[in-house]
Short mmCIF file of C-alpha atoms in Angstrom, two decimals:
data_model
loop_
_atom_site.label_atom_id
_atom_site.label_comp_id
_atom_site.label_asym_id
_atom_site.label_seq_id
_atom_site.Cartn_x
_atom_site.Cartn_y
_atom_site.Cartn_z
CA UNK A 8 98.01 103.87 97.85
CA UNK A 9 96.39 107.29 97.73
CA UNK A 10 98.40 110.15 96.37
CA UNK A 11 97.85 113.99 95.95
CA UNK A 12 99.24 115.03 92.53
CA UNK A 13 99.38 118.23 90.71
CA UNK A 14 98.49 117.44 87.02
CA UNK A 15 98.96 119.71 83.97
CA UNK A 16 95.96 119.88 81.55
CA UNK A 17 97.65 118.88 78.17
CA UNK A 18 94.49 117.92 76.12
CA UNK A 19 90.78 118.84 76.03
CA UNK A 20 88.01 117.71 73.86
CA UNK A 21 84.59 119.38 74.12
CA UNK A 22 81.54 117.20 73.59
CA UNK A 23 79.03 120.04 74.54
CA UNK A 24 77.60 119.00 77.97
CA UNK A 25 80.63 116.88 78.61
CA UNK A 26 84.41 117.59 78.38
CA UNK A 27 87.27 115.19 78.06
CA UNK A 28 90.27 116.28 80.10
CA UNK A 29 93.88 114.74 79.58
CA UNK A 30 96.00 115.28 82.57
CA UNK A 31 99.83 114.82 82.74
CA UNK A 32 101.83 114.28 85.87
CA UNK A 33 105.49 114.70 86.31
CA UNK A 34 105.70 111.63 88.62
CA UNK A 35 104.86 108.05 88.13
CA UNK A 36 101.14 107.20 88.82
CA UNK A 37 99.98 104.87 91.42
CA UNK A 38 98.10 101.57 90.51
CA UNK A 39 94.56 102.32 89.44
CA UNK A 40 91.73 99.79 88.93
CA UNK A 41 88.84 100.25 86.56
CA UNK A 42 85.97 101.57 88.49
CA UNK A 43 87.93 103.63 90.97
CA UNK A 44 87.63 107.36 91.04
CA UNK A 45 89.39 110.64 91.86
CA UNK A 46 88.67 113.80 93.83
CA UNK A 47 89.53 117.00 91.90
CA UNK A 48 90.08 120.31 93.61
CA UNK A 49 88.22 123.13 91.87
CA UNK A 50 90.23 126.33 91.98
CA UNK A 51 89.04 129.73 91.34
CA UNK A 52 85.43 129.01 91.90
CA UNK A 53 84.18 130.96 94.95
CA UNK A 54 81.12 128.77 95.60
CA UNK A 55 82.87 125.35 95.26
CA UNK A 56 84.47 124.33 98.62
CA UNK A 57 84.70 120.60 98.17
CA UNK A 58 86.52 118.53 95.71
CA UNK A 59 84.45 116.83 93.01
CA UNK A 60 84.48 113.10 92.50
CA UNK A 61 85.19 111.90 88.93
CA UNK A 62 85.40 108.46 87.49
CA UNK A 63 88.67 107.44 86.13
CA UNK A 64 88.03 107.28 82.37
CA UNK A 65 91.43 106.15 81.07
CA UNK A 66 95.02 105.80 82.28
CA UNK A 67 98.37 105.82 80.38
CA UNK A 68 100.88 104.67 83.02
CA UNK A 69 103.78 105.03 80.51
CA UNK A 70 103.16 108.67 79.91
CA UNK A 71 102.00 109.41 83.43
CA UNK A 72 98.56 110.52 82.18
CA UNK A 73 94.89 110.04 83.25
CA UNK A 74 91.88 111.07 81.28
CA UNK A 75 88.56 112.26 82.99
CA UNK A 76 85.20 112.68 81.26
CA UNK A 77 83.49 115.55 83.08
CA UNK A 78 79.73 116.25 82.73
CA UNK A 79 78.85 119.82 83.45
CA UNK A 80 76.18 119.57 86.09
CA UNK A 81 76.82 122.38 88.70
CA UNK A 82 79.13 125.24 89.21
CA UNK A 83 82.04 123.07 90.28
CA UNK A 84 82.03 120.76 87.19
CA UNK A 85 81.31 123.82 84.89
CA UNK A 86 84.38 125.53 86.29
CA UNK A 87 86.50 122.47 85.96
CA UNK A 88 85.39 122.04 82.48
CA UNK A 89 86.41 125.61 81.62
CA UNK A 90 90.09 124.90 82.38
CA UNK A 91 92.58 125.71 79.74
CA UNK A 92 95.58 123.91 78.35
CA UNK A 93 98.54 124.41 80.78
CA UNK A 94 96.37 124.83 83.89
CA UNK A 95 97.29 122.91 87.01
CA UNK A 96 94.67 120.47 88.41
CA UNK A 97 95.12 118.99 91.85
CA UNK A 98 93.86 115.42 92.21
CA UNK A 99 93.58 112.86 94.95
CA UNK A 100 93.76 109.36 93.56
CA UNK A 101 92.97 106.49 93.41
CA UNK A 102 89.80 106.20 95.57
CA UNK A 103 87.20 103.49 96.24
CA UNK A 104 87.15 99.88 95.03
CA UNK A 105 86.92 98.97 91.34
CA UNK A 106 85.15 96.28 89.24
CA UNK A 107 85.90 92.57 89.86
CA UNK A 108 87.97 91.14 87.03
CA UNK A 109 86.18 88.15 85.28
CA UNK A 110 87.94 84.94 84.44
CA UNK A 111 89.03 84.08 80.95
CA UNK A 112 86.33 82.44 79.03
CA UNK A 113 83.59 84.37 80.91
CA UNK A 114 81.16 86.19 78.66
CA UNK A 115 80.83 89.76 79.99
CA UNK A 116 78.42 92.64 79.18
CA UNK A 117 79.29 96.24 80.10
CA UNK A 118 76.19 98.51 80.40
CA UNK A 119 76.50 102.21 80.48
CA UNK A 120 73.98 104.97 80.48
CA UNK A 121 74.79 108.73 79.77
CA UNK A 122 77.82 109.81 81.66
CA UNK A 123 77.85 106.36 83.21
CA UNK A 124 79.81 105.20 80.23
CA UNK A 125 82.90 107.06 81.72
CA UNK A 126 84.50 104.32 83.84
CA UNK A 127 83.59 101.49 81.34
CA UNK A 128 86.22 102.78 78.87
CA UNK A 129 89.23 101.99 81.09
CA UNK A 130 87.48 98.75 82.13
CA UNK A 131 86.93 97.55 78.58
CA UNK A 132 90.56 98.45 77.67
CA UNK A 133 91.85 96.44 80.61
CA UNK A 134 89.72 93.47 79.73
CA UNK A 135 90.95 93.38 76.14
CA UNK A 136 94.58 93.61 77.37
CA UNK A 137 93.79 90.45 79.52
CA UNK A 138 92.41 88.61 76.51
CA UNK A 139 88.75 89.15 77.27
CA UNK A 140 86.60 90.94 74.66
CA UNK A 141 83.51 92.22 76.35
CA UNK A 142 80.19 93.13 74.78
CA UNK A 143 79.07 96.71 75.40
CA UNK A 144 75.44 98.05 75.68
CA UNK A 145 75.35 101.87 75.73
CA UNK A 146 72.42 103.99 76.08
CA UNK A 147 71.34 107.71 75.99
CA UNK A 148 68.47 110.04 75.59
CA UNK A 149 69.78 110.92 72.06
CA UNK A 150 72.63 110.24 69.61
CA UNK A 151 74.49 113.18 71.08
CA UNK A 152 74.75 111.48 74.48
CA UNK A 153 76.80 108.72 73.11
CA UNK A 154 80.38 110.12 73.46
CA UNK A 155 83.30 108.41 71.78
CA UNK A 156 81.09 105.69 70.48
CA UNK A 157 83.59 104.62 67.76
CA UNK A 158 86.40 104.23 70.40
CA UNK A 159 84.08 102.04 72.68
CA UNK A 160 83.25 99.87 69.63
CA UNK A 161 86.98 98.85 69.23
CA UNK A 162 86.83 96.87 72.40
CA UNK A 163 84.09 94.41 71.43
CA UNK A 164 80.69 93.82 70.04
CA UNK A 165 78.60 96.89 70.68
CA UNK A 166 74.95 97.67 71.08
CA UNK A 167 73.21 101.01 71.22
CA UNK A 168 69.84 102.33 72.44
CA UNK A 169 68.50 105.93 72.40
CA UNK A 170 65.19 107.04 73.92
CA UNK A 171 64.32 109.08 70.91
CA UNK A 172 65.45 106.45 68.37
CA UNK A 173 68.17 108.66 66.73
CA UNK A 174 70.66 105.90 66.97
CA UNK A 175 70.48 102.20 67.60
CA UNK A 176 67.38 100.58 68.98
CA UNK A 177 64.75 102.92 70.41
CA UNK A 178 64.10 102.59 74.09
CA UNK A 179 65.96 101.94 77.29
CA UNK A 180 69.09 99.57 77.61
CA UNK A 181 66.83 96.98 79.30
CA UNK A 182 64.66 96.84 76.24
CA UNK A 183 67.50 96.00 73.75
CA UNK A 184 67.01 92.78 71.85
CA UNK A 185 70.57 91.63 73.00
CA UNK A 186 68.92 90.34 76.21
CA UNK A 187 66.82 87.84 74.27
CA UNK A 188 69.49 86.97 71.75
CA UNK A 189 72.47 86.37 74.02
CA UNK A 190 73.43 85.26 77.51
CA UNK A 191 76.22 86.56 79.70
CA UNK A 192 78.11 85.24 82.64
CA UNK A 193 78.80 88.65 84.25
CA UNK A 194 77.26 92.04 83.81
CA UNK A 195 78.83 95.30 84.86
CA UNK A 196 76.66 98.59 84.98
CA UNK A 197 77.23 102.27 85.47
CA UNK A 198 74.56 105.04 84.88
CA UNK A 199 71.58 106.72 86.40
CA UNK A 200 70.32 104.91 89.52
CA UNK A 201 66.91 104.02 87.98
CA UNK A 202 68.63 102.48 84.99
CA UNK A 203 71.06 100.49 87.18
CA UNK A 204 68.18 99.20 89.32
CA UNK A 205 66.28 98.23 86.11
CA UNK A 206 69.36 96.32 84.81
CA UNK A 207 69.93 94.74 88.21
CA UNK A 208 66.39 93.45 88.30
CA UNK A 209 66.72 92.02 84.80
CA UNK A 210 70.07 90.44 85.70
CA UNK A 211 68.45 88.83 88.80
CA UNK A 212 65.57 87.43 86.73
CA UNK A 213 68.11 85.89 84.43
CA UNK A 214 70.19 84.70 87.47
CA UNK A 215 73.11 86.68 86.16
CA UNK A 216 76.05 87.85 88.40
CA UNK A 217 75.98 91.69 88.31
CA UNK A 218 78.03 94.57 89.55
CA UNK A 219 77.07 98.30 89.61
CA UNK A 220 79.11 101.47 90.01
CA UNK A 221 77.08 103.82 92.17
CA UNK A 222 77.07 107.57 91.82
CA UNK A 223 75.87 108.66 95.31
CA UNK A 224 76.70 112.27 96.24
CA UNK A 225 80.09 112.25 97.67
CA UNK A 226 81.98 114.96 99.67
CA UNK A 227 85.09 113.70 101.40
CA UNK A 228 85.74 110.60 99.25
CA UNK A 229 87.26 108.90 102.31
CA UNK A 230 84.32 107.67 104.25
CA UNK A 231 84.40 110.21 106.87
CA UNK A 232 81.42 112.54 106.09
CA UNK A 233 78.85 109.80 105.67
CA UNK A 234 76.89 111.71 103.00
CA UNK A 235 77.18 108.90 100.44
CA UNK A 236 75.73 105.94 102.39
CA UNK A 237 73.87 103.17 100.64
CA UNK A 238 71.67 100.55 102.48
CA UNK A 239 73.13 97.01 101.95
CA UNK A 240 72.55 93.68 103.53
CA UNK A 241 75.51 94.41 105.78
CA UNK A 242 74.10 97.75 106.93
CA UNK A 243 74.83 101.36 105.69
CA UNK A 244 77.97 101.45 103.67
CA UNK A 245 79.91 104.53 102.44
CA UNK A 246 79.97 104.37 98.64
CA UNK A 247 83.20 106.35 98.51
CA UNK A 248 85.08 103.86 100.61
CA UNK A 249 83.28 100.45 100.39
CA UNK A 250 82.36 101.12 96.70
CA UNK A 251 81.54 102.71 94.47
CA UNK A 252 81.39 99.22 92.90
CA UNK A 253 78.94 96.83 94.61
CA UNK A 254 77.61 93.37 93.61
CA UNK A 255 73.81 93.85 93.34
CA UNK A 256 73.19 91.00 95.74
CA UNK A 257 74.59 93.15 98.57
CA UNK A 258 72.20 96.18 97.71
CA UNK A 259 68.69 96.44 99.17
CA UNK A 260 67.10 97.16 95.88
#
């Protein structure tokens, strides 16, 4: 059930281009599934009229807290990243549909590129809590793009690629040797669209089940404005309402 909640910023960690925001609510939080997202109101920015969609990075239900990993791309996200401890941040949550949970015994690979690693943290944590230890394949242009790498590595066997070779294997996530050395039952992906398409193609060639979390431009977050539509085998779908997670077999890629 969607709620509009005023959170207080209680923690902040700066990673350069990205900022980790820890938000606390005075009320109990609604159920949230890995892969869902929130819409954040950006106050005090004259040129920002619409809420900004942000993936749910982590949830602490006991302490009524959520964590958001915000990449500074435009004026709205830059202003949000400049928030100070104690500021109030208004959030609509949860929105969209999350990842499908695998069955116990299934071998899962979580693939994240750049800021696309954001929703995979909460997902990996939930998998471990259910007794499933996923493998993680994380990629970036350089070592500095791999945020919270040590924290991700706690969840399961981890593999890394960087385009410049500063960490892990040099190249793209689709070029990592893990694809030749291991096989997986289910693959979950989030990152730049070209990367997700490349992983989806590789998964299809290997006849792997695969889900991707799309990052289409979203405005309303409710499926009303039709600016985030994606072409699927069932026609145009609003990513914010029908997704953001889709099985790649449904996408016309």
